[in-house]
Tab-separated table of C-alpha atoms in Angstrom:
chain	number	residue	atom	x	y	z
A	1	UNK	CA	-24.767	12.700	5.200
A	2	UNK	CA	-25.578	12.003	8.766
A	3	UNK	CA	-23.229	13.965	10.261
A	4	UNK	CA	-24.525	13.879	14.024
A	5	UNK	CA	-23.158	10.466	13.936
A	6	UNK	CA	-20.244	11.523	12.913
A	7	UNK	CA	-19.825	14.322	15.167
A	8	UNK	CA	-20.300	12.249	18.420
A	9	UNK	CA	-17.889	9.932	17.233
A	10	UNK	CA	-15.159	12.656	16.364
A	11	UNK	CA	-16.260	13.836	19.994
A	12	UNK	CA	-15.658	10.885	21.817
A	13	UNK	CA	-12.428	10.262	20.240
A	14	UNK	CA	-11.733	13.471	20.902
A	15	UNK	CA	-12.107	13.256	24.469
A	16	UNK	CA	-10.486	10.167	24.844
A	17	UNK	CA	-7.326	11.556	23.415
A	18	UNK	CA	-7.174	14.500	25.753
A	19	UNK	CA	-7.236	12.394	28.770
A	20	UNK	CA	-4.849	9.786	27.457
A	21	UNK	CA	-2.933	13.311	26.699
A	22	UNK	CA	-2.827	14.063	30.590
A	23	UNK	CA	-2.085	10.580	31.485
A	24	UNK	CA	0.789	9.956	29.268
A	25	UNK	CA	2.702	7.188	27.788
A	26	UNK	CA	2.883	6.066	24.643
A	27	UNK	CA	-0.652	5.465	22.167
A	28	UNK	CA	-1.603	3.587	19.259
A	29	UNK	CA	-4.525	4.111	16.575
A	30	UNK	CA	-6.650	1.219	17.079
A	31	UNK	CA	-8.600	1.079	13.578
A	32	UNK	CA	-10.401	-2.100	13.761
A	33	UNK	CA	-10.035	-5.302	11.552
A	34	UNK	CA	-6.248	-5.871	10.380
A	35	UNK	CA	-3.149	-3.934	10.244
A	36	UNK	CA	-0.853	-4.015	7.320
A	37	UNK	CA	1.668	-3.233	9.206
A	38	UNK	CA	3.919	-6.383	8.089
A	39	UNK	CA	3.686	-8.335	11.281
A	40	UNK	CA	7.065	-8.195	13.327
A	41	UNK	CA	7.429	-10.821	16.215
A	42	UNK	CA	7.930	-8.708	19.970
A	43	UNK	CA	6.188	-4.944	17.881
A	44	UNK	CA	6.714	-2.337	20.809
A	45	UNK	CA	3.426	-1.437	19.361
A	46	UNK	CA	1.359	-3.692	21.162
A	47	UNK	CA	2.205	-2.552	24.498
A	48	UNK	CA	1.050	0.788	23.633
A	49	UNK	CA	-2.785	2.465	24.897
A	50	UNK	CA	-4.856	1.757	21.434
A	51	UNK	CA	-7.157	4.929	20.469
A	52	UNK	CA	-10.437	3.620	19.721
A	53	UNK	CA	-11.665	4.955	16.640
A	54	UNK	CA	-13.052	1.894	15.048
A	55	UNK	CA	-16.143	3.627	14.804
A	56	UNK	CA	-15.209	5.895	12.713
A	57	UNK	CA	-16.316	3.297	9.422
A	58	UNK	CA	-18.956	5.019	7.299
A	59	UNK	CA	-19.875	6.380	3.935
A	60	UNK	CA	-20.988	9.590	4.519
A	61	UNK	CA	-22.135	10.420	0.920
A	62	UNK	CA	-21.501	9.793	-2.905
A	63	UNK	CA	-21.972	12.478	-5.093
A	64	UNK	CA	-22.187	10.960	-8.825
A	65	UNK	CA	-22.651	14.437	-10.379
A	66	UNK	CA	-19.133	15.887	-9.115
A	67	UNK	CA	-17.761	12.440	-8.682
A	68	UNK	CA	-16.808	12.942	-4.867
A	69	UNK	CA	-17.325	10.611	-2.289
A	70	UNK	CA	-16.997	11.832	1.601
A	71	UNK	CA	-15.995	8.976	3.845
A	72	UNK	CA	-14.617	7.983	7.164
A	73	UNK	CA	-11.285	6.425	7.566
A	74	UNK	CA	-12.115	2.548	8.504
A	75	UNK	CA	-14.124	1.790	5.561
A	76	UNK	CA	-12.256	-0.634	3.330
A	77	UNK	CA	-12.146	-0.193	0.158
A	78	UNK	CA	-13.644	-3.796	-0.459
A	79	UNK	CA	-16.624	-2.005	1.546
A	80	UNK	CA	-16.474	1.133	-0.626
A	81	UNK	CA	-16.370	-0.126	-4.374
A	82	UNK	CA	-19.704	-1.614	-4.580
A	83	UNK	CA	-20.917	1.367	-3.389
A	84	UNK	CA	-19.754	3.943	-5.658
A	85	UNK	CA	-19.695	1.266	-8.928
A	86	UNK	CA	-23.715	1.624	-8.507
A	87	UNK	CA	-23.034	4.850	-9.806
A	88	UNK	CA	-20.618	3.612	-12.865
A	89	UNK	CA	-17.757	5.063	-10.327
A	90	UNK	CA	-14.850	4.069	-8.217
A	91	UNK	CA	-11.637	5.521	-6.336
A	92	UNK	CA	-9.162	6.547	-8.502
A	93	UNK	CA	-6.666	4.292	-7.217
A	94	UNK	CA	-7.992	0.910	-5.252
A	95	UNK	CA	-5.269	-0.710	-3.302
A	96	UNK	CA	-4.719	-4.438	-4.242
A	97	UNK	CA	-5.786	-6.017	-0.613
A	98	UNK	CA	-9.911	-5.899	0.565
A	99	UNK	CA	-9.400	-4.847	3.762
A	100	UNK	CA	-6.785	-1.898	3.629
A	101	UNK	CA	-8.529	1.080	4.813
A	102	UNK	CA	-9.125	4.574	3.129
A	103	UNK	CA	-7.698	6.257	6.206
A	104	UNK	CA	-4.503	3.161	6.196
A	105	UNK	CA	-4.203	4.177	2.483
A	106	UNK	CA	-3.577	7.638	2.920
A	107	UNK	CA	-1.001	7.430	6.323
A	108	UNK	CA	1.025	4.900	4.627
A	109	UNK	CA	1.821	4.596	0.509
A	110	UNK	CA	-1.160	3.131	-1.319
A	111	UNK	CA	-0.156	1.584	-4.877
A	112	UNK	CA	-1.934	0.017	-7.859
A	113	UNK	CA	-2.140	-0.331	-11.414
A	114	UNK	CA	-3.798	2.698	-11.919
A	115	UNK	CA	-1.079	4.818	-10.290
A	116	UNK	CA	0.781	5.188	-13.581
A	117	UNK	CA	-1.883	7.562	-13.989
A	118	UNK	CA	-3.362	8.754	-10.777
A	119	UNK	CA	0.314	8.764	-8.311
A	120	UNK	CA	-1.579	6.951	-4.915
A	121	UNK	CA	-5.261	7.356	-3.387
A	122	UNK	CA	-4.165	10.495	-1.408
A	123	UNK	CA	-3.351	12.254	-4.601
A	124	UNK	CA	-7.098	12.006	-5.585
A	125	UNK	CA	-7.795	13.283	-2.427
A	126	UNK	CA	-9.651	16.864	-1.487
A	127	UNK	CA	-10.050	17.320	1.987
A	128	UNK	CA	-9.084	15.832	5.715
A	129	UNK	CA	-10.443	16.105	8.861
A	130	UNK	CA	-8.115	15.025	11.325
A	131	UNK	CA	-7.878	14.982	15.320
A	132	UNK	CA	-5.104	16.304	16.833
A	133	UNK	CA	-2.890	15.404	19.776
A	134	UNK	CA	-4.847	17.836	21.926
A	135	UNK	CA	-7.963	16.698	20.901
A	136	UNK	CA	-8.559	19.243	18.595
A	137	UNK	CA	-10.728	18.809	14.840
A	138	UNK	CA	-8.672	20.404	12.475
A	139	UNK	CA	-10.273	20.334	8.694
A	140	UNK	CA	-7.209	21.129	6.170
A	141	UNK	CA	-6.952	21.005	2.300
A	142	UNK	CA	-4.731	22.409	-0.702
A	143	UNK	CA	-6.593	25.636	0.083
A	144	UNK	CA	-6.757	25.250	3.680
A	145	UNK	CA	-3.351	24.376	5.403
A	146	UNK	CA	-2.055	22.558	2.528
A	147	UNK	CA	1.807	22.092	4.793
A	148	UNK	CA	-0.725	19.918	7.310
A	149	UNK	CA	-2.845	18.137	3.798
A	150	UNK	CA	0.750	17.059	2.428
A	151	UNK	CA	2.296	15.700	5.344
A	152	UNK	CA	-0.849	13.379	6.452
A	153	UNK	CA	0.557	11.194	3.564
A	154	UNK	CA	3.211	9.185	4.583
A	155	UNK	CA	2.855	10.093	8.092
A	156	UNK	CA	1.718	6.518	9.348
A	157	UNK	CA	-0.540	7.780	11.996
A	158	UNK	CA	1.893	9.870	13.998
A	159	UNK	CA	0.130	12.928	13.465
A	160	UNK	CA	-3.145	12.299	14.565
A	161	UNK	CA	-6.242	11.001	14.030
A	162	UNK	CA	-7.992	11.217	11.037
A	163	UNK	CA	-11.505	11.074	11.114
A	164	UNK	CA	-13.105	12.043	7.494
A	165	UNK	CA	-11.756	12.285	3.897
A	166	UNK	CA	-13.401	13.732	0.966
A	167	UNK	CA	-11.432	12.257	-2.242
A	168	UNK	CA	-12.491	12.202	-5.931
A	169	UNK	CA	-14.109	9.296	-8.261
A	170	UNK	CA	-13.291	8.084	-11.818
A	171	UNK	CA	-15.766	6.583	-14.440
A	172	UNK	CA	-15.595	2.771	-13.980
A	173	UNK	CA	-17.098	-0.276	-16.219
A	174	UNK	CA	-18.749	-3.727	-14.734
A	175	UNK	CA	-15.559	-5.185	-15.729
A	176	UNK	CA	-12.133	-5.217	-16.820
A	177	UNK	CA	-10.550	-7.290	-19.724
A	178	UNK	CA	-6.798	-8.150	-19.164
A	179	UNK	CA	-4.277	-8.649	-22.148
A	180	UNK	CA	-1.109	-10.074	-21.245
A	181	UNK	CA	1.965	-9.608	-22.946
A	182	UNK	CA	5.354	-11.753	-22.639
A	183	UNK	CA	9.162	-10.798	-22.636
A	184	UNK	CA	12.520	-13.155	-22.190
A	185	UNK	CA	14.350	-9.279	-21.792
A	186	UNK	CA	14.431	-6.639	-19.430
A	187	UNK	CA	14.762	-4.011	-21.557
A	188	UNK	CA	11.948	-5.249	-24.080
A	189	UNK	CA	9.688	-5.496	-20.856
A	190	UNK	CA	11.118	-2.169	-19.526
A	191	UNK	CA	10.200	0.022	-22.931
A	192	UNK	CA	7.042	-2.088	-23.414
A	193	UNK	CA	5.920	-0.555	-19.625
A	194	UNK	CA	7.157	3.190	-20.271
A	195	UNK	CA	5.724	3.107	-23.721
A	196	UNK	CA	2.066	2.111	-22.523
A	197	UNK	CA	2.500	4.549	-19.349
A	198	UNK	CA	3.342	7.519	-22.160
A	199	UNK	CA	0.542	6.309	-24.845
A	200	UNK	CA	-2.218	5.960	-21.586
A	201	UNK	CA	-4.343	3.140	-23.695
A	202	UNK	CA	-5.178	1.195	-20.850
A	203	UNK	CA	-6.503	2.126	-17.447
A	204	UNK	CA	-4.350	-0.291	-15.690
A	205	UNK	CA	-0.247	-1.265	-16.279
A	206	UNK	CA	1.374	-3.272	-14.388
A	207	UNK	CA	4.059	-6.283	-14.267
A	208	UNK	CA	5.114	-9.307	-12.748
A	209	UNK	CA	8.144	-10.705	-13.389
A	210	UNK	CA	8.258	-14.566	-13.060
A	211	UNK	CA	11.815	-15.095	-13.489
A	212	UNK	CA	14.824	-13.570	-15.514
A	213	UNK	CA	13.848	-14.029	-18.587
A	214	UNK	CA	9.837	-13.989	-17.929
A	215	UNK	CA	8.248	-11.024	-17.523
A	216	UNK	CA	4.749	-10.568	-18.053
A	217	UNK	CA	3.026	-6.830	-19.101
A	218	UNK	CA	-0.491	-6.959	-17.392
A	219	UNK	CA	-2.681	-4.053	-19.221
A	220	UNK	CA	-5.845	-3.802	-17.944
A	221	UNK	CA	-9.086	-1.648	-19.661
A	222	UNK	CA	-13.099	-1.200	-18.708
A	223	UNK	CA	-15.236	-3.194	-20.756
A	224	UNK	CA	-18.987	-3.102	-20.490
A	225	UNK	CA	-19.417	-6.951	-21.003
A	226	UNK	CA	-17.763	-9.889	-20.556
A	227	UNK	CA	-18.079	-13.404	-22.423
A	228	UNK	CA	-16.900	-14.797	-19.329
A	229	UNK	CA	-15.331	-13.976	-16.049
A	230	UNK	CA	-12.793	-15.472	-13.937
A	231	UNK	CA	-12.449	-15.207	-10.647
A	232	UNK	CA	-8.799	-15.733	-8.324
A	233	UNK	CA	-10.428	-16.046	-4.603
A	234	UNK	CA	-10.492	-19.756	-4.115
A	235	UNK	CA	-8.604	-22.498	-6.342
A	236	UNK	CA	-7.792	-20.722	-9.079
A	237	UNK	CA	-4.056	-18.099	-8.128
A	238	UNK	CA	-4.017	-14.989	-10.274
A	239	UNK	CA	-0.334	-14.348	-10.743
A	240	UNK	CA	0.240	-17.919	-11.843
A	241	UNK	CA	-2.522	-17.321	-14.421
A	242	UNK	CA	-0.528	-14.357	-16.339
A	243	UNK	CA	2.258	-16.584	-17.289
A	244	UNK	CA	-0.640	-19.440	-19.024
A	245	UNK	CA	-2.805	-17.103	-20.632
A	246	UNK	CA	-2.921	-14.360	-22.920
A	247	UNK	CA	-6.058	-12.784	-22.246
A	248	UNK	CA	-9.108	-12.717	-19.473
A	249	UNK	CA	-11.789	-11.255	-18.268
A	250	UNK	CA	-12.665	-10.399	-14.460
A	251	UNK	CA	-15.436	-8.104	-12.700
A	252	UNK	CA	-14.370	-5.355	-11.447
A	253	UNK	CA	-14.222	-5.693	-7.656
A	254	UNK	CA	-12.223	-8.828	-8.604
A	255	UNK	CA	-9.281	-7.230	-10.554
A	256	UNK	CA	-9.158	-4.888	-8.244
A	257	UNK	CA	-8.707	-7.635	-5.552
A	258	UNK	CA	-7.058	-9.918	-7.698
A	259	UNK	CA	-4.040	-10.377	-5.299
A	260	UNK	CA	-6.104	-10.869	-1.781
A	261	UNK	CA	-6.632	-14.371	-1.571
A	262	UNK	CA	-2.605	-14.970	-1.974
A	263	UNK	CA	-1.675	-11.837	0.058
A	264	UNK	CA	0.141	-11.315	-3.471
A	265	UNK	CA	1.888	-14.622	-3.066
A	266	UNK	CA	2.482	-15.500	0.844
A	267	UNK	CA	-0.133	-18.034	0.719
A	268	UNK	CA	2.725	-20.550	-1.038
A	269	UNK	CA	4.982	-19.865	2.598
A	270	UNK	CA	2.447	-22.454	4.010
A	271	UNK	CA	2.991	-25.739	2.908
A	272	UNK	CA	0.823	-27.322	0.012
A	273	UNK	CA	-1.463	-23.757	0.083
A	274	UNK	CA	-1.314	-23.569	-3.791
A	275	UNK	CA	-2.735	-26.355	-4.270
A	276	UNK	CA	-6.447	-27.349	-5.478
A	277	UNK	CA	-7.410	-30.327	-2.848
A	278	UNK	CA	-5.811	-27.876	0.210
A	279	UNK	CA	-7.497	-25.044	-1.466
A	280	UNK	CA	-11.013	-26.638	-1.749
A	281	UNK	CA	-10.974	-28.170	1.839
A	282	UNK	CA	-9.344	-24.909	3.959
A	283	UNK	CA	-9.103	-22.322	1.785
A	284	UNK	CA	-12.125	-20.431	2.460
A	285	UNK	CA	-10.744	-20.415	6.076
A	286	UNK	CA	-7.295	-19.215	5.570
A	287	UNK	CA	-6.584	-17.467	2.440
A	288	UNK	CA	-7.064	-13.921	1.850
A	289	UNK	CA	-4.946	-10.880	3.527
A	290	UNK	CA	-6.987	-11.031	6.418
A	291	UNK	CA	-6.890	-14.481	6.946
A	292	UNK	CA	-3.031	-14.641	6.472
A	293	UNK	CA	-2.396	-11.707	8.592
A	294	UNK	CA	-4.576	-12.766	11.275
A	295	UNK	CA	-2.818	-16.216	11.440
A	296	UNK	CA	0.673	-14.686	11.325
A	297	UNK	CA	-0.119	-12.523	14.138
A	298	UNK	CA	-1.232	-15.938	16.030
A	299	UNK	CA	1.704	-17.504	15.047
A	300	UNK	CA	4.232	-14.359	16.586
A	301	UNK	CA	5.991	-16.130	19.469
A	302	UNK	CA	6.631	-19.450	16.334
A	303	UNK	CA	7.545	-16.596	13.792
A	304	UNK	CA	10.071	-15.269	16.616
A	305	UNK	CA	11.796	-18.240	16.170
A	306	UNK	CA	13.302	-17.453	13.047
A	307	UNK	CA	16.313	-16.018	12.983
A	308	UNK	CA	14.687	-12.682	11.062
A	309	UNK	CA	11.389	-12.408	9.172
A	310	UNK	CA	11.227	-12.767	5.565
A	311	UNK	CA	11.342	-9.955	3.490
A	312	UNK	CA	8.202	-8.207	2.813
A	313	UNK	CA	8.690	-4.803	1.270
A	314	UNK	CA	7.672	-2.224	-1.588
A	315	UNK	CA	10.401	0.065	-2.924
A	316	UNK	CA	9.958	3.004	-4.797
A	317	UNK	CA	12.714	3.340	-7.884
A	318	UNK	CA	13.452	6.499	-10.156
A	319	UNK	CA	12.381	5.399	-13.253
A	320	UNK	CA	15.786	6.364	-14.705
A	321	UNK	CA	17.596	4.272	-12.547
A	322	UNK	CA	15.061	0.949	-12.924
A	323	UNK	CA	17.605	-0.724	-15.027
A	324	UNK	CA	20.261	-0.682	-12.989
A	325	UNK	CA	18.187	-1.777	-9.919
A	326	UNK	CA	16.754	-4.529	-11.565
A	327	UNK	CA	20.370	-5.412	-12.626
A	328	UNK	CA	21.024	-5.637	-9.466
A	329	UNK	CA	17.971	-7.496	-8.307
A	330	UNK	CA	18.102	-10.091	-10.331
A	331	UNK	CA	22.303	-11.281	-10.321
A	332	UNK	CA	22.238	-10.206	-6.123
A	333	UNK	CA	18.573	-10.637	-4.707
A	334	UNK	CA	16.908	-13.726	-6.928
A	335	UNK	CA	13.696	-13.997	-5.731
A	336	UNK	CA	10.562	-14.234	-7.502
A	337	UNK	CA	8.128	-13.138	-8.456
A	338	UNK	CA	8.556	-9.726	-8.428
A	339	UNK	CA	5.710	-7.159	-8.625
A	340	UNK	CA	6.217	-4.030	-10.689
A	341	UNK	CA	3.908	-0.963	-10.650
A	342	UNK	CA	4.470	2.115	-12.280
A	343	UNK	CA	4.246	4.951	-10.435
A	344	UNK	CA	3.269	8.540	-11.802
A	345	UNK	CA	4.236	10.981	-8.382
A	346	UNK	CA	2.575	14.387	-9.782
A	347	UNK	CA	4.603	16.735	-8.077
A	348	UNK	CA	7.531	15.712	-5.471
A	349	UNK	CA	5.968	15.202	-1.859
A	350	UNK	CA	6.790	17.500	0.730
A	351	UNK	CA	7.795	15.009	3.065
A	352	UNK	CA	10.803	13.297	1.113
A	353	UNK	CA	13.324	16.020	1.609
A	354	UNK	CA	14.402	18.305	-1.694
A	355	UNK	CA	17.746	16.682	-1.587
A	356	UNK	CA	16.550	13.230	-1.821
A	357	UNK	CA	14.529	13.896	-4.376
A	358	UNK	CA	16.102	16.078	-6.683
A	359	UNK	CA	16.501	13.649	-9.457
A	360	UNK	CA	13.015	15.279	-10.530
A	361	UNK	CA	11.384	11.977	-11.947
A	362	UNK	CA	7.394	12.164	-12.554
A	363	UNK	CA	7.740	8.313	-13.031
A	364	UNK	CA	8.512	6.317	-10.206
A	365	UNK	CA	8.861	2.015	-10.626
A	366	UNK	CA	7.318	0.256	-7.323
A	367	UNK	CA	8.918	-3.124	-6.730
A	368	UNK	CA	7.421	-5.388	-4.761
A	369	UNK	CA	8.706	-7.951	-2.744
A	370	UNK	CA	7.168	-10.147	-0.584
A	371	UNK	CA	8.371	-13.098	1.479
A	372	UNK	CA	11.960	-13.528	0.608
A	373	UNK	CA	13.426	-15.937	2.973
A	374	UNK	CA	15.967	-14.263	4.885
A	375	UNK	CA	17.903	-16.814	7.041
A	376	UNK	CA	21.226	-16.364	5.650
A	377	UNK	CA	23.186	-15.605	8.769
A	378	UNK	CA	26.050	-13.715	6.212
A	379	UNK	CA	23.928	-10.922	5.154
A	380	UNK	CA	20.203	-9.055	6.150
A	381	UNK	CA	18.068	-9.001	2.462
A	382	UNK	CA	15.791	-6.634	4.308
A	383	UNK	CA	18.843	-4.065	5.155
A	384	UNK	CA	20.131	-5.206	1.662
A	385	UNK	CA	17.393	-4.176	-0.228
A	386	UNK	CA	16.967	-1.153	1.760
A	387	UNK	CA	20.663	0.294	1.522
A	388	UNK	CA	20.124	-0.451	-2.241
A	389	UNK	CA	17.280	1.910	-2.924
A	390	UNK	CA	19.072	4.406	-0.642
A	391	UNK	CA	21.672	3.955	-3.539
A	392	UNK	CA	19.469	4.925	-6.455
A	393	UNK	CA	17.351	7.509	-5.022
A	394	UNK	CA	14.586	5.674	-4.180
A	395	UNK	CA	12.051	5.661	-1.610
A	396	UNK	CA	10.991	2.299	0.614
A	397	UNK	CA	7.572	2.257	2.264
A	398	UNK	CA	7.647	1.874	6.207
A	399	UNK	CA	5.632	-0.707	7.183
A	400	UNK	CA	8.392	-3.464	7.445
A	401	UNK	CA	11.675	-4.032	8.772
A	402	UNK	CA	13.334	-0.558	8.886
A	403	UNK	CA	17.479	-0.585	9.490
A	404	UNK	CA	17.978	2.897	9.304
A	405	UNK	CA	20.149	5.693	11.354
A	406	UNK	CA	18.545	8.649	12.684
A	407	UNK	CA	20.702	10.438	10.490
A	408	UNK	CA	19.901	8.750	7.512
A	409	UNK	CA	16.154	8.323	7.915
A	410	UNK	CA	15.769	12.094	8.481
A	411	UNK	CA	18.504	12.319	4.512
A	412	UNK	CA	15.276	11.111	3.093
A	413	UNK	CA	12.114	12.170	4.870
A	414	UNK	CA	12.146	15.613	5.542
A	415	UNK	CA	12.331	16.744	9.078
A	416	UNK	CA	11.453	20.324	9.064
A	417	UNK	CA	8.682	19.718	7.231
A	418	UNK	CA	7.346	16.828	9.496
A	419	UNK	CA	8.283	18.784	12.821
A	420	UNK	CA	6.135	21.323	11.909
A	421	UNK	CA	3.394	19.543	11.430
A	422	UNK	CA	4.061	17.552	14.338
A	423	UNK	CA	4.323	21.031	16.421
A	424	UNK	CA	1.024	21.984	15.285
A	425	UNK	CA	-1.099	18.751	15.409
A	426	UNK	CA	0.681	16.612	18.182
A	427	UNK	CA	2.362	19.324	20.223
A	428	UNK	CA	2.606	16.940	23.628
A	429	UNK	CA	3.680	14.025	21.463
A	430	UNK	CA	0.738	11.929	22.473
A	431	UNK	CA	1.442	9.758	18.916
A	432	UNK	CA	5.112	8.339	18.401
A	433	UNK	CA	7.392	10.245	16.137
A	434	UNK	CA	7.502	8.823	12.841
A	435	UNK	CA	11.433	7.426	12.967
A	436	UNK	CA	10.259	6.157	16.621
A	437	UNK	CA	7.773	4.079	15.187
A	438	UNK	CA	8.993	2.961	11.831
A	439	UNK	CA	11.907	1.492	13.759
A	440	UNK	CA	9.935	-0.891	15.830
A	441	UNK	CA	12.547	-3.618	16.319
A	442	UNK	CA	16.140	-3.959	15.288
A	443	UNK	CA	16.354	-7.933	14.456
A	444	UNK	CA	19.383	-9.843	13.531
């Protein structure tokens, strides 16, 4: 571990904080690469002093023998998998787009189809060292500060900086074989999902659901060899394939990126993008999440021509109340496909408040939408959709569109519990408070 790099870094990042500290005004976590923050034309964000800590993008060590890996926040996880499958090992939980960070994965709400097992890369993790507003290193754990280690999740970099995580690794194969299994009902599909989650005979469950009546069960397993592989990160489109075949075969890193060359499916918003000739002369050049997100971010002042942004959003369902959501979805919101990951939260996280949560469900149902046109000058799908989870107890990530009151933002993320952190890590408020920058603009 060459942690004298790593310490100068910390340092100077460090330093720079406590004189933007004295200077004030508001700051930003400049990261490097790509944010997934879901681009939002005019983002108050931009205008906002960027903390450097690109830097801060190393492996620090792999230990195959206690399956831990140490790392610094800007390494992507596209970046970290080859590394730690040289040792038959790999995160827990790998989000579903190359260049999302390990440090982006734990602020925000990382998902896959291994979190019917595992809950979301943060729960596999052991240890942070974050930079505080005051330009302090504070090193906290389950064992250390666990009220500062459980509200780094979720907290979308408005506690500090974090600088190192130490997380744990699973066993992994060279690749995965994919068996694909077809419903025309919700509530076959629905069973079919919980049963697999309850029997755990697959490492991976997850769903995408075409249409009404076609839904597609996507279970996933480690194999050590493969009579062939395919691969989704040129001409060939991976969610299309689920409703042709009934079985494949993909490396590893593949499934696990399975969805970036689509950005899940946003690639079809630009005209004749699915198809092979477009694909083979361009695509090389323009799909792929950073691609996409780089080009949207071109396009702002265009995008701000629309009368809102389409809707690009995960929500977070009691499992109990999955049925009547996707009632719902399907007579009121009609867009497809829709991407469903089960979610196994292990115990409830302190910072959705007691209230909120009190339903007491272990198994949570992400649904995944993303790029809903949303031009119908009668009605808001983004507020729609959130108001709706509101309903059923659920939980939206923050990255998006966010329509909420004060009042009701703080019915669902606990403020107590985030205050005090905030008190002890950001006491000057040198980082925006989390409602301040989840509500970055207020579109209609």
């Amino acid at each position: 571990m060459d942690l004298s790099s790593h310490e100068r870094e910390v340092s100077r990042v460090a330093t720079t904080i406590r004189v933007q500290a004295s200077r004030g005004g508001p700051v930003r976590i400049d990261k490097g690469g790509v944010s997934h923050f879901v681009p939002v034309p005019g983002d108050p964000r931009e205008r906002a002093t960027p903390i450097d800590a690109s830097r801060l993008r190393r492996v620090l060590t792999i230990d195959p023998e206690r399956r831990v890996c140490v790392a610094e926040p800007g390494v992507t996880f596209a970046e970290l998998v080859p590394r730690t499958l040289e040792h038959g090992l790999v995160p827990a939980v790998v989000p579903e787009l190359e260049d999302i960070t390990l440090g982006g994965a734990v602020a925000g709400c990382s998902i896959e189809s291994s979190s019917y097992r595992h809950g979301g890369f943060h729960d596999g993790c052991l240890e942070y060292e974050v930079i505080s507003g005051d330009g302090q290193i504070v090193t906290c754990s389950r064992e250390k500060e666990p009220s500062l280690f459980d509200m780094i999740h979720g907290s979308y970099g408005t506690l500090g900086v974090l600088s190192r995580l130490t997380f744990e690794l699973v066993p992994a194969k060279r690749f995965v074989r994919m068996e694909y299994r077809r419903f025309d009902h919700f509530d076959a599909f629905n069973a079919a999902m919980v049963e697999r989650c309850k029997a755990g005979d697959f490492e991976f469950v997850d769903g995408i659901v075409h249409g009404p009546r076609d839904f597609v069960l996507c279970l996933g397993a480690f194999v050590d060899d493969a009579p062939y592989t395919s691969s989704y990160r040129w001409l060939d489109i991976y969610y299309k394939s689920t409703r042709g075949r009934t079985d494949d075969f993909l490396s590893t890193p593949d499934y696990f990126f399975r969805y970036d060359a689509e950005c899940h499916w946003l690639s079809r918003t630009v005209p004749g993008l699915e198809t092979r000739p477009v694909r083979w002369l361009v695509g090389r050049h323009v799909l792929g999440s950073r691609n996409l997100i780089r080009w949207s971010k071109r396009l702002d002042r265009v995008l701000g021509l629309k009368s809102r942004p389409d809707v690009v959003c995960d929500v977070f369902v009691p499992q109990r109340n999955f049925g009547a959501f996707y009632e719902w979805y399907e007579r009121d919101f009609d867009f497809w496909p829709l991407w469903v990951v089960p979610y196994r939260m292990p115990r409830p996280y302190p910072w959705i408040r007691e209230s909120h949560a009190r339903h007491g469900d272990e198994l949570w149902i992400d649904c995944a939408v993303y790029g809903k046109p949303n031009d119908d000058p009668r009605v808001d799908g983004s507020e729609v959709l959130e108001q709706k989870t509101y309903e059923l107890g659920g939980v939206k990530t923050l990255i998006s569109r966010n329509h909420y009151t004060e009042e009701r933002f703080w019915q669902i993320y606990d403020r107590e519990r985030y205050e005090a952190a905030k008190r002890r890590l950001d006491p000057h408020g040198v980082f925006p408070g989390l409602y301040e920058k989840a509500h970055r603009v207020r579109k209609s």
